[in-house]
CSV table of C-alpha atoms and ligand atoms in Angstrom, one decimal:
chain,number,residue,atom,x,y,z
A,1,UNK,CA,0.0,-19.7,12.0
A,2,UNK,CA,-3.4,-20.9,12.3
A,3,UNK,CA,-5.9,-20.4,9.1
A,4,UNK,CA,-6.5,-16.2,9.5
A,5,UNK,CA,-9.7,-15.3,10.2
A,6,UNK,CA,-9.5,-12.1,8.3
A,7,UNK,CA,-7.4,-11.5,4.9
A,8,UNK,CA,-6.8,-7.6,3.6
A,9,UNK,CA,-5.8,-7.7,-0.1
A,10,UNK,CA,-4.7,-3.9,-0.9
A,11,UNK,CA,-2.2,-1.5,-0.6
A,12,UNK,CA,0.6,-0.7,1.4
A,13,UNK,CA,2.1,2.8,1.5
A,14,UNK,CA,4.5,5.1,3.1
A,15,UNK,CA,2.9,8.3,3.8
A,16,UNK,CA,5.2,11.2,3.4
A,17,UNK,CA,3.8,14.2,5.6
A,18,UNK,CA,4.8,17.5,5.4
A,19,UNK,CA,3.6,21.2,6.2
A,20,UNK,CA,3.8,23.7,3.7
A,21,UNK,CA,2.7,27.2,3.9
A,22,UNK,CA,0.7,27.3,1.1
A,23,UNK,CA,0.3,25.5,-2.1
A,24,UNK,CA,2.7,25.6,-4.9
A,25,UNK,CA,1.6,27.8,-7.9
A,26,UNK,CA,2.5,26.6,-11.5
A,27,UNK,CA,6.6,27.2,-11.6
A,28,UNK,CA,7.0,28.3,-8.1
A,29,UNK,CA,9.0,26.7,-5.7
A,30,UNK,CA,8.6,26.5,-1.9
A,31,UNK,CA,10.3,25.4,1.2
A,32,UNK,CA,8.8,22.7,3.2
A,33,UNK,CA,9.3,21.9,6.5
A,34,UNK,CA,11.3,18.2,7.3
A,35,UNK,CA,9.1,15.3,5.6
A,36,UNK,CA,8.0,12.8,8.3
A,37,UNK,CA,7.8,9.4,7.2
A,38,UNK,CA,4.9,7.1,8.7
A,39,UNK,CA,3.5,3.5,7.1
A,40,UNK,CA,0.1,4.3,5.1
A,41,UNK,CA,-2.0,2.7,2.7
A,42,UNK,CA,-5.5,2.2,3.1
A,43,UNK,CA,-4.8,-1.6,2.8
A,44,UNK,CA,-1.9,-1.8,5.4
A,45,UNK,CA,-3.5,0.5,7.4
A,46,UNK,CA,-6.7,-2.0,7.5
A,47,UNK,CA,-4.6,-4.8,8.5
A,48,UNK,CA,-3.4,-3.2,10.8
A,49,UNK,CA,-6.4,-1.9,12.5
A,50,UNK,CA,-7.6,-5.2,12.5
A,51,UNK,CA,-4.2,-7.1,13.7
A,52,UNK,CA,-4.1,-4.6,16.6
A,53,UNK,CA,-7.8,-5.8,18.0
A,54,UNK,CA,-6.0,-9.6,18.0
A,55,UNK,CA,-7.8,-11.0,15.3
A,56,UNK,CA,-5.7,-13.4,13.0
A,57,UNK,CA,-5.3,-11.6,10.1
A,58,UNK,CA,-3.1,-11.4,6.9
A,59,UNK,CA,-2.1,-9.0,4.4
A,60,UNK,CA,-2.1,-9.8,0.9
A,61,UNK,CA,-0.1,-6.7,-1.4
A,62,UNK,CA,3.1,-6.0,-3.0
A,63,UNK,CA,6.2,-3.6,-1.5
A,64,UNK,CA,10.2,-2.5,-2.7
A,65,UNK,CA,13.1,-4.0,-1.9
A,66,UNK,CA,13.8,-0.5,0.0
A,67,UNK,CA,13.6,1.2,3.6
A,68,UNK,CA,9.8,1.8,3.1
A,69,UNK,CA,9.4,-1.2,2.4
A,70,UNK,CA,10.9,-2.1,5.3
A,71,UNK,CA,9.2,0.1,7.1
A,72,UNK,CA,5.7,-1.4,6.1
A,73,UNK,CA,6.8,-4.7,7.1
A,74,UNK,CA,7.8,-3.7,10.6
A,75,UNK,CA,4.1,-2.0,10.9
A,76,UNK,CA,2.1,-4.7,10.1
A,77,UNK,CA,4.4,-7.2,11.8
A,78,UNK,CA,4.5,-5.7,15.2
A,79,UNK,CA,0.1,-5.7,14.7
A,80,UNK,CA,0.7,-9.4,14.6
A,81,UNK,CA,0.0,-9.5,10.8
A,82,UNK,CA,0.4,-12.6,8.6
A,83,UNK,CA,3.0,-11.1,6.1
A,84,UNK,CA,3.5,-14.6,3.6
A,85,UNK,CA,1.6,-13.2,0.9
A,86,UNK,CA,3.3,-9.8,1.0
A,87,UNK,CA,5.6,-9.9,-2.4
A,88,UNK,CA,8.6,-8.3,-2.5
A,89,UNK,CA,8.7,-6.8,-6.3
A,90,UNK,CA,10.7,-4.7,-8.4
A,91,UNK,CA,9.3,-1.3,-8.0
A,92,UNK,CA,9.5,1.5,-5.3
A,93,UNK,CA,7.6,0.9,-2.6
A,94,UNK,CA,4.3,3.0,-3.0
A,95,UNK,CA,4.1,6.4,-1.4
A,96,UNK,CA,1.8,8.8,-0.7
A,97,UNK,CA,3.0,12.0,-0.5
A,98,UNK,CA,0.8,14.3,2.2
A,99,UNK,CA,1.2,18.3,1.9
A,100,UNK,CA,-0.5,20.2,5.1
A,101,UNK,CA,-1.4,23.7,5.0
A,102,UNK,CA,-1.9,25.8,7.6
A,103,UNK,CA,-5.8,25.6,7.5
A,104,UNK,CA,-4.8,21.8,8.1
A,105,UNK,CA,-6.2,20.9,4.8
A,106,UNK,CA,-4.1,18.2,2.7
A,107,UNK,CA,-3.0,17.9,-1.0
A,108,UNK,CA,-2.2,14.1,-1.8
A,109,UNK,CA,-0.1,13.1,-4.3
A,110,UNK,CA,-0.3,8.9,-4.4
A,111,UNK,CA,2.5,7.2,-6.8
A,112,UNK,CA,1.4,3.4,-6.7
A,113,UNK,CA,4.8,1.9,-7.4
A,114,UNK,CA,4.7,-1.5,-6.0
A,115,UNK,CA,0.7,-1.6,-5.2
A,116,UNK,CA,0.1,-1.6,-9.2
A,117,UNK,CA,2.0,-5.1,-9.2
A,118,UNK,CA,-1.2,-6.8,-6.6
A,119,UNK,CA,-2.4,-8.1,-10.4
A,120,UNK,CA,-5.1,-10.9,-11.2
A,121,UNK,CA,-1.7,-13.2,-11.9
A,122,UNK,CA,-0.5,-12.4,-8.7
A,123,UNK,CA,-3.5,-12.9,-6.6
A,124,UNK,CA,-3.8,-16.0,-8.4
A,125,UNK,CA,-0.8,-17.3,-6.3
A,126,UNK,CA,-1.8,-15.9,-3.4
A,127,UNK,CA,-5.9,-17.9,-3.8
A,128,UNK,CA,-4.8,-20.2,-1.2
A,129,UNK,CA,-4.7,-17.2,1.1
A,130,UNK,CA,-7.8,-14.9,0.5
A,131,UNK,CA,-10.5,-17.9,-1.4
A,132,UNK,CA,-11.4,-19.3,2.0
A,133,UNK,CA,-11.0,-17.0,4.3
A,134,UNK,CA,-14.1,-16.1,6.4
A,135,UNK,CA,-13.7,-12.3,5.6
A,136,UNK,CA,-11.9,-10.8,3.0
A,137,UNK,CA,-11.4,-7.0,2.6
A,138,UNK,CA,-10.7,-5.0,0.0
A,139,UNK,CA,-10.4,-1.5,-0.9
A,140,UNK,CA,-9.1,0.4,-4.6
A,141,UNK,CA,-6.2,1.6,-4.0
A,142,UNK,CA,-4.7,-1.9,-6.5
A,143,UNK,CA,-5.5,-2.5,-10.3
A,144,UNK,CA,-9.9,-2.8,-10.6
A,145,UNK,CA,-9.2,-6.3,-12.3
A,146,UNK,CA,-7.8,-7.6,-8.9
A,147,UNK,CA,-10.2,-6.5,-6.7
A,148,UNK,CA,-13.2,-7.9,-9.3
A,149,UNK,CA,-11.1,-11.1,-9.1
A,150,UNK,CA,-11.3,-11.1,-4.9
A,151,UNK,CA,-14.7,-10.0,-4.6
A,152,UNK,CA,-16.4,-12.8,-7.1
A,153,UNK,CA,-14.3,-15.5,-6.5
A,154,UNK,CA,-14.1,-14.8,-2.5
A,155,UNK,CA,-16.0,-17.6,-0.5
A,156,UNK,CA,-16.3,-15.8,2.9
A,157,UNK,CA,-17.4,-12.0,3.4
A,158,UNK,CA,-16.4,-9.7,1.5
A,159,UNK,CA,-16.2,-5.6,2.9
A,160,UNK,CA,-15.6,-3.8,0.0
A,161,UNK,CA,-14.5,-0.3,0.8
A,162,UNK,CA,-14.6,1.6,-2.0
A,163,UNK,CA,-12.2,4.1,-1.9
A,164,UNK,CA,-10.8,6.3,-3.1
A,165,UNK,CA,-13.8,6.6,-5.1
A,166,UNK,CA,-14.2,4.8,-8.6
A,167,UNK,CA,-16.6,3.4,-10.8
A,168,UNK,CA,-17.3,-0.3,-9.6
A,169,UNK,CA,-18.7,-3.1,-12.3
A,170,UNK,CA,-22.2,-4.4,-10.8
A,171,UNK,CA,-20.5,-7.4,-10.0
A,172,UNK,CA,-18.3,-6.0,-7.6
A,173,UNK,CA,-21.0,-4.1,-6.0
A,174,UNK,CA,-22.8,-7.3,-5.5
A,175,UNK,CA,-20.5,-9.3,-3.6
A,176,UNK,CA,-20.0,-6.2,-1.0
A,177,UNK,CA,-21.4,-7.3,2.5
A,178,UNK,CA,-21.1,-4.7,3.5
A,179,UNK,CA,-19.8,-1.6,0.8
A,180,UNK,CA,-18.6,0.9,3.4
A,181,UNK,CA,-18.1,4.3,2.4
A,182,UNK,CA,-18.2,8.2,3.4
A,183,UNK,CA,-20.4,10.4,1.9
A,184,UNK,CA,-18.5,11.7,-0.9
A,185,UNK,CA,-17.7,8.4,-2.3
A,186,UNK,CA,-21.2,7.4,-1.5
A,187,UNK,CA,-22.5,10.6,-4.1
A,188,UNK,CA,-20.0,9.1,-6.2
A,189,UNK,CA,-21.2,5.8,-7.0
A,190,UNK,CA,-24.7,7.1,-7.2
A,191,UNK,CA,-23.6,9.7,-9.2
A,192,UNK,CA,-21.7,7.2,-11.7
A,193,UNK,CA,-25.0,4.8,-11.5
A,194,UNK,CA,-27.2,7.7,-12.7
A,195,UNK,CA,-29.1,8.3,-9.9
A,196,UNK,CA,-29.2,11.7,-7.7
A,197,UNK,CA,-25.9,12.1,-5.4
A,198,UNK,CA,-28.0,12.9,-2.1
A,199,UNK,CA,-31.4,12.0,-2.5
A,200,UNK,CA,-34.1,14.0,-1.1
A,201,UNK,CA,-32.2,16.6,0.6
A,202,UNK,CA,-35.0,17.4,3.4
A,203,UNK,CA,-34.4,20.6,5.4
A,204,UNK,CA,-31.0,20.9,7.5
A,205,UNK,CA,-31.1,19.7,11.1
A,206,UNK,CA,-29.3,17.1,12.9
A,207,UNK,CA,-32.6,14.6,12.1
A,208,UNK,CA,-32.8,15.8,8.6
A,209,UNK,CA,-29.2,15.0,7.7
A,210,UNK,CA,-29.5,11.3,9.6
A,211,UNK,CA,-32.6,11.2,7.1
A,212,UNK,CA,-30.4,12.2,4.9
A,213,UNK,CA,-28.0,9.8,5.3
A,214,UNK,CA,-30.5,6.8,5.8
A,215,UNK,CA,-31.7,7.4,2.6
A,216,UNK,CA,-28.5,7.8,1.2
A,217,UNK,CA,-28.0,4.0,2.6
A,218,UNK,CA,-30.5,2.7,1.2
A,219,UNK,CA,-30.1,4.0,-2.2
A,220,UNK,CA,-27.0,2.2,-2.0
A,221,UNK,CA,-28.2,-0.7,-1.4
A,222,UNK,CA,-30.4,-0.2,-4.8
A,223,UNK,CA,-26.8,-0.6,-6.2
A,224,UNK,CA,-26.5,-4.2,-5.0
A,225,UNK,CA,-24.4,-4.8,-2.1
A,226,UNK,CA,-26.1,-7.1,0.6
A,227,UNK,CA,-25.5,-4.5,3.5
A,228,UNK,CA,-23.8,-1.0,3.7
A,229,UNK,CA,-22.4,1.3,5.9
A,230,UNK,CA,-22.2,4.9,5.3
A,231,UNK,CA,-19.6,6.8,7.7
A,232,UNK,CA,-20.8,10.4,9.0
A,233,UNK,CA,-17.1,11.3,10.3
A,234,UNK,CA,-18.1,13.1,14.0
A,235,UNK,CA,-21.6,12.1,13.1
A,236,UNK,CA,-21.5,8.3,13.3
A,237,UNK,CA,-22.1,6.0,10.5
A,238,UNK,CA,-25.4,4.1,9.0
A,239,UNK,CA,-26.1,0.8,9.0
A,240,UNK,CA,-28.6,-0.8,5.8
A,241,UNK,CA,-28.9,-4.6,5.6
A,242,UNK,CA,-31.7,-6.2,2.9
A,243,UNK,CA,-34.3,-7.9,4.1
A,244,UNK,CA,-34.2,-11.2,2.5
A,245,UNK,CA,-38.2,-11.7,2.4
A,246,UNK,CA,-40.2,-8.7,1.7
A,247,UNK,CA,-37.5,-6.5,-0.3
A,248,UNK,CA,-37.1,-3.9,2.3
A,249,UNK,CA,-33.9,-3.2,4.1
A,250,UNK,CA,-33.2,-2.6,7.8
A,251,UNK,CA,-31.5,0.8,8.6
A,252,UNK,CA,-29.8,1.7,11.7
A,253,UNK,CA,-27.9,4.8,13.1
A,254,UNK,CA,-24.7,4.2,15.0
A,255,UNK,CA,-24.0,7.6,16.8
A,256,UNK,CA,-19.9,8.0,17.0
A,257,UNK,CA,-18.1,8.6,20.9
A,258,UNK,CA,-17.5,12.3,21.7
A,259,UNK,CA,-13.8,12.9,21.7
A,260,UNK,CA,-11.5,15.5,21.6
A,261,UNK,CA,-10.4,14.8,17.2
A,262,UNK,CA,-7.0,15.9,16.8
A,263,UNK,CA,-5.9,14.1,13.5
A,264,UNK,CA,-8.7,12.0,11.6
A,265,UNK,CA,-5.8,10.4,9.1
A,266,UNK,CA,-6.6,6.7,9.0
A,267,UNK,CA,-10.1,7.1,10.6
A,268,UNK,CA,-12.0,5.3,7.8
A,269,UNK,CA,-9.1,2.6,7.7
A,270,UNK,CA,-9.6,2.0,11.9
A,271,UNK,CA,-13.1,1.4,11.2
A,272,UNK,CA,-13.0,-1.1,8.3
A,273,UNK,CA,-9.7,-3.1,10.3
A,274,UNK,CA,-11.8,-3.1,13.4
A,275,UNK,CA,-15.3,-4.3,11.2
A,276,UNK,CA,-13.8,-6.9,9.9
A,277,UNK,CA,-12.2,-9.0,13.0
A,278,UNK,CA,-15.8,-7.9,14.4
A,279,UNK,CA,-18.0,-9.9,11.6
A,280,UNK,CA,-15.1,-12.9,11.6
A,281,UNK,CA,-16.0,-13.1,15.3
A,282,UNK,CA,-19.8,-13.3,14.1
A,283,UNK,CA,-21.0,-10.6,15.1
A,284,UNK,CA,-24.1,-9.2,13.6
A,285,UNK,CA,-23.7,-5.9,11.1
A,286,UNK,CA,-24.6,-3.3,13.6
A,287,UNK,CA,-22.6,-4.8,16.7
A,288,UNK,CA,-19.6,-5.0,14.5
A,289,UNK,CA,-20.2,-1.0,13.3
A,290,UNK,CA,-20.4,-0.5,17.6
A,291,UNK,CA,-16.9,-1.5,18.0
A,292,UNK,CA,-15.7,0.5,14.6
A,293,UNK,CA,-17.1,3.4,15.8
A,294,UNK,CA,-15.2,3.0,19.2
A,295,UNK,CA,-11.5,2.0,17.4
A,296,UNK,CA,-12.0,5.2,15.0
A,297,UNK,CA,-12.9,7.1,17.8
A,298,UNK,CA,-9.9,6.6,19.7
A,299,UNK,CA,-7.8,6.7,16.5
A,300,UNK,CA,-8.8,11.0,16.0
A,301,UNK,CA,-7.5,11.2,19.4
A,302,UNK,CA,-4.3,10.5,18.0
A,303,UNK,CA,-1.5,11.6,15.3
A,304,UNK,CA,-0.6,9.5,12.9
A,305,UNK,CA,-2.4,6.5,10.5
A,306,UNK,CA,-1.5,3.3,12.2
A,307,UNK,CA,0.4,4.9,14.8
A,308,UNK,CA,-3.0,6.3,16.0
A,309,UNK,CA,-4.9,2.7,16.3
A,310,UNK,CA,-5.6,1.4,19.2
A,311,UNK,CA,-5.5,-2.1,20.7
A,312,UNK,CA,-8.0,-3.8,22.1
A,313,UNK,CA,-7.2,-3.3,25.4
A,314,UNK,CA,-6.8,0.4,24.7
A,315,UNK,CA,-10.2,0.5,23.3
A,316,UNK,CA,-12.0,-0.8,26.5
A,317,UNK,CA,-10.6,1.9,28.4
A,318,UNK,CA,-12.6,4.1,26.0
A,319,UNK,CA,-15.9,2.6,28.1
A,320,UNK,CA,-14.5,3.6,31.6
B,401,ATP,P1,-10.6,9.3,6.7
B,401,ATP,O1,-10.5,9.5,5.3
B,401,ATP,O2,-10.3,10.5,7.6
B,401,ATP,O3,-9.8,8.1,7.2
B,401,ATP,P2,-13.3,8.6,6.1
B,401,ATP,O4,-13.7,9.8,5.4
B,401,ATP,O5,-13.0,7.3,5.4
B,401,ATP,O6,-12.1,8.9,7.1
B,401,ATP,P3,-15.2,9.2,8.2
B,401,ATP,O7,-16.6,9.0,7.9
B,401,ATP,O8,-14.6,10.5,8.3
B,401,ATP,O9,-14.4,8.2,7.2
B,401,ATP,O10,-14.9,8.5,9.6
B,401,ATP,C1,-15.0,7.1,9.8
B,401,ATP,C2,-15.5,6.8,11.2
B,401,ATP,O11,-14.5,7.3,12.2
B,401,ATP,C3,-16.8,7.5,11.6
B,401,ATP,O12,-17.9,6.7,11.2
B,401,ATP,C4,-16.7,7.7,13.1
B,401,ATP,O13,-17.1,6.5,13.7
B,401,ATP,C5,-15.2,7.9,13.3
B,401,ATP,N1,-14.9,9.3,13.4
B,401,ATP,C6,-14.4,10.1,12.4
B,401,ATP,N2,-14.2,11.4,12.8
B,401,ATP,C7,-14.6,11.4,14.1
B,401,ATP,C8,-14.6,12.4,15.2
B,401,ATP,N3,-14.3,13.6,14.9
B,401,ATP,N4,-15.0,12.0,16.4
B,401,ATP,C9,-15.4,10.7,16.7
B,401,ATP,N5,-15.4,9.7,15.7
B,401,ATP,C10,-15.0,10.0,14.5
């Protein structure tokens, strides 16, 4: 396989759904219905994303010698995914186990299993793969000490999705180009830097929360990171990039495609797959959020995490 264009380092998953009718209470026991068994993780579900628009892309991470393992490998394989720097090691392969009630909110259990062996030593090996590359993406669902490791010593891009939310050393921040987030790990890492959560909450109002939200950008970008984006869910996402000369920043609101959402798992992971082949095709910040915006919105049509994301192809039909 040629060079890939776009390398994921992250974590691979299987999600294990199930509905319940309501949440366990300490010592009680309930019956579930069948569990249904679909490939997850936010960074298999990236790769993915991004395998299924064409681009060449590989997947650096760590799975079990067992059937979800297996099934992980059969995911990202038939997206056309690079798999040589996906380790086999000896651990379960990571699972993430999804409880639906009725009022279709989830409880999510995550046990890393395999994705806590994606260490510094093993990305090490793997430089070859990821140091070159002209993006690299990363999100935290591995050890903090690998994705440091990635995002300083990273050559090409680096989109840093920070999620699920953590505290990220300045460092980290600073490679980010973009740091994409939602808005509740976006109050987080204001939050954790010491700074208000949603700055300047103006009067409700479809403009006042796009305020809102633009200043929530930009306050991120006080963090560090060369560009963000800030999804909005059904409300689109916002684009910040620094200006270089004056200090200011460009800020830009991409409006998502009205669709009929039926299942928004894997919504944030379409987005950052489809990003990333995007910017490797050199396309600028805010083109590259257009075509997110158009894979995620096509991926809420559907059940599923990668089962939902569409192919390029698929995606154009979205403009007919
Ligand atoms: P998730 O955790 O559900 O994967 P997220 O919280 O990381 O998602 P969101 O901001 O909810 O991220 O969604 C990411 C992007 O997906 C949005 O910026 C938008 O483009 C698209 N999207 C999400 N929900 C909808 C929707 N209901 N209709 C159209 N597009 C949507």
């Amino acid at each position: 396989m040629q060079t890939p264009q776009v390398v994921v380092v992250g974590s691979a998953n299987a999600d294990l759904v199930l509905d319940i009718d309501h949440r366990p209470a300490p010592g009680e026991t309930i019956i579930g219905s069948d569990v249904v068994t679909t490939p997850g993780g936010k960074g298999a579900n990236q790769a993915v994303a991004a395998g299924k628009m064409g681009g060449s892309v590989a997947f650096v991470g760590c799975v079990g010698d067992d059937d979800h393992g297996a099934l992980l490998r059969d995911s990202l394989a038939s997206a056309g995914v690079d798999l040589t720097q996906l380790r086999t090691v000896e651990a379960p392969t990571g699972t993430a186990t999804i409880m639906v009630t009725p009022d279709g909110e989830n409880s999510i259990i995550v046990s890393p299993g395999a994705n806590r062996h994606v260490t510094p030593a093993v990305l090490e090996e793997a430089r070859s793969s990821w140091a070159t590359a002209p993006v690299v993406v990363l999100q935290l669902e591995i050890p903090l000490e690998s994705v440091e490791l990635v995002a300083t010593q990273a050559a090409g891009r680096v989109v840093l999705n920070a999620a699920p939310a953590a505290p990220l050393p300045a460092r980290v921040l600073a490679a980010a180009d973009p740091l994409v987030v939602n808005e509740s790990e976006a109050a987080f890492l204001l939050q954790d830097a010491g700074g208000e959560s949603r700055p300047g909450q103006p009067p409700g109002g479809q403009n006042g929360e796009r305020d809102d939200a633009a200043r929530t950008a930009q306050a991120l970008l006080g963090l560090g990171p060369r560009s963000v984006v800030l999804t909005l869910g059904s409300a689109g996402a916002v684009v910040a990039e620094a200006q270089e000369d004056d200090g200011g920043a460009d800020v830009a609101h991409v409006p998502a495609v009205r669709v009929e959402a039926v299942d928004t798992t894997g919504a944030g992971d379409s987005f950052v797959g489809a990003l990333a082949v995007e910017l490797a095709a050199g396309a600028g910040l805010a083109q590259a959020v257009g075509l997110a915006t158009r894979v995620a919105a096509v991926a809420v049509t559907r059940r599923g995490a990668q089962t939902s994301f569409p192919t390029l192809e698929e995606v154009g039909r979205l403009d007919a």
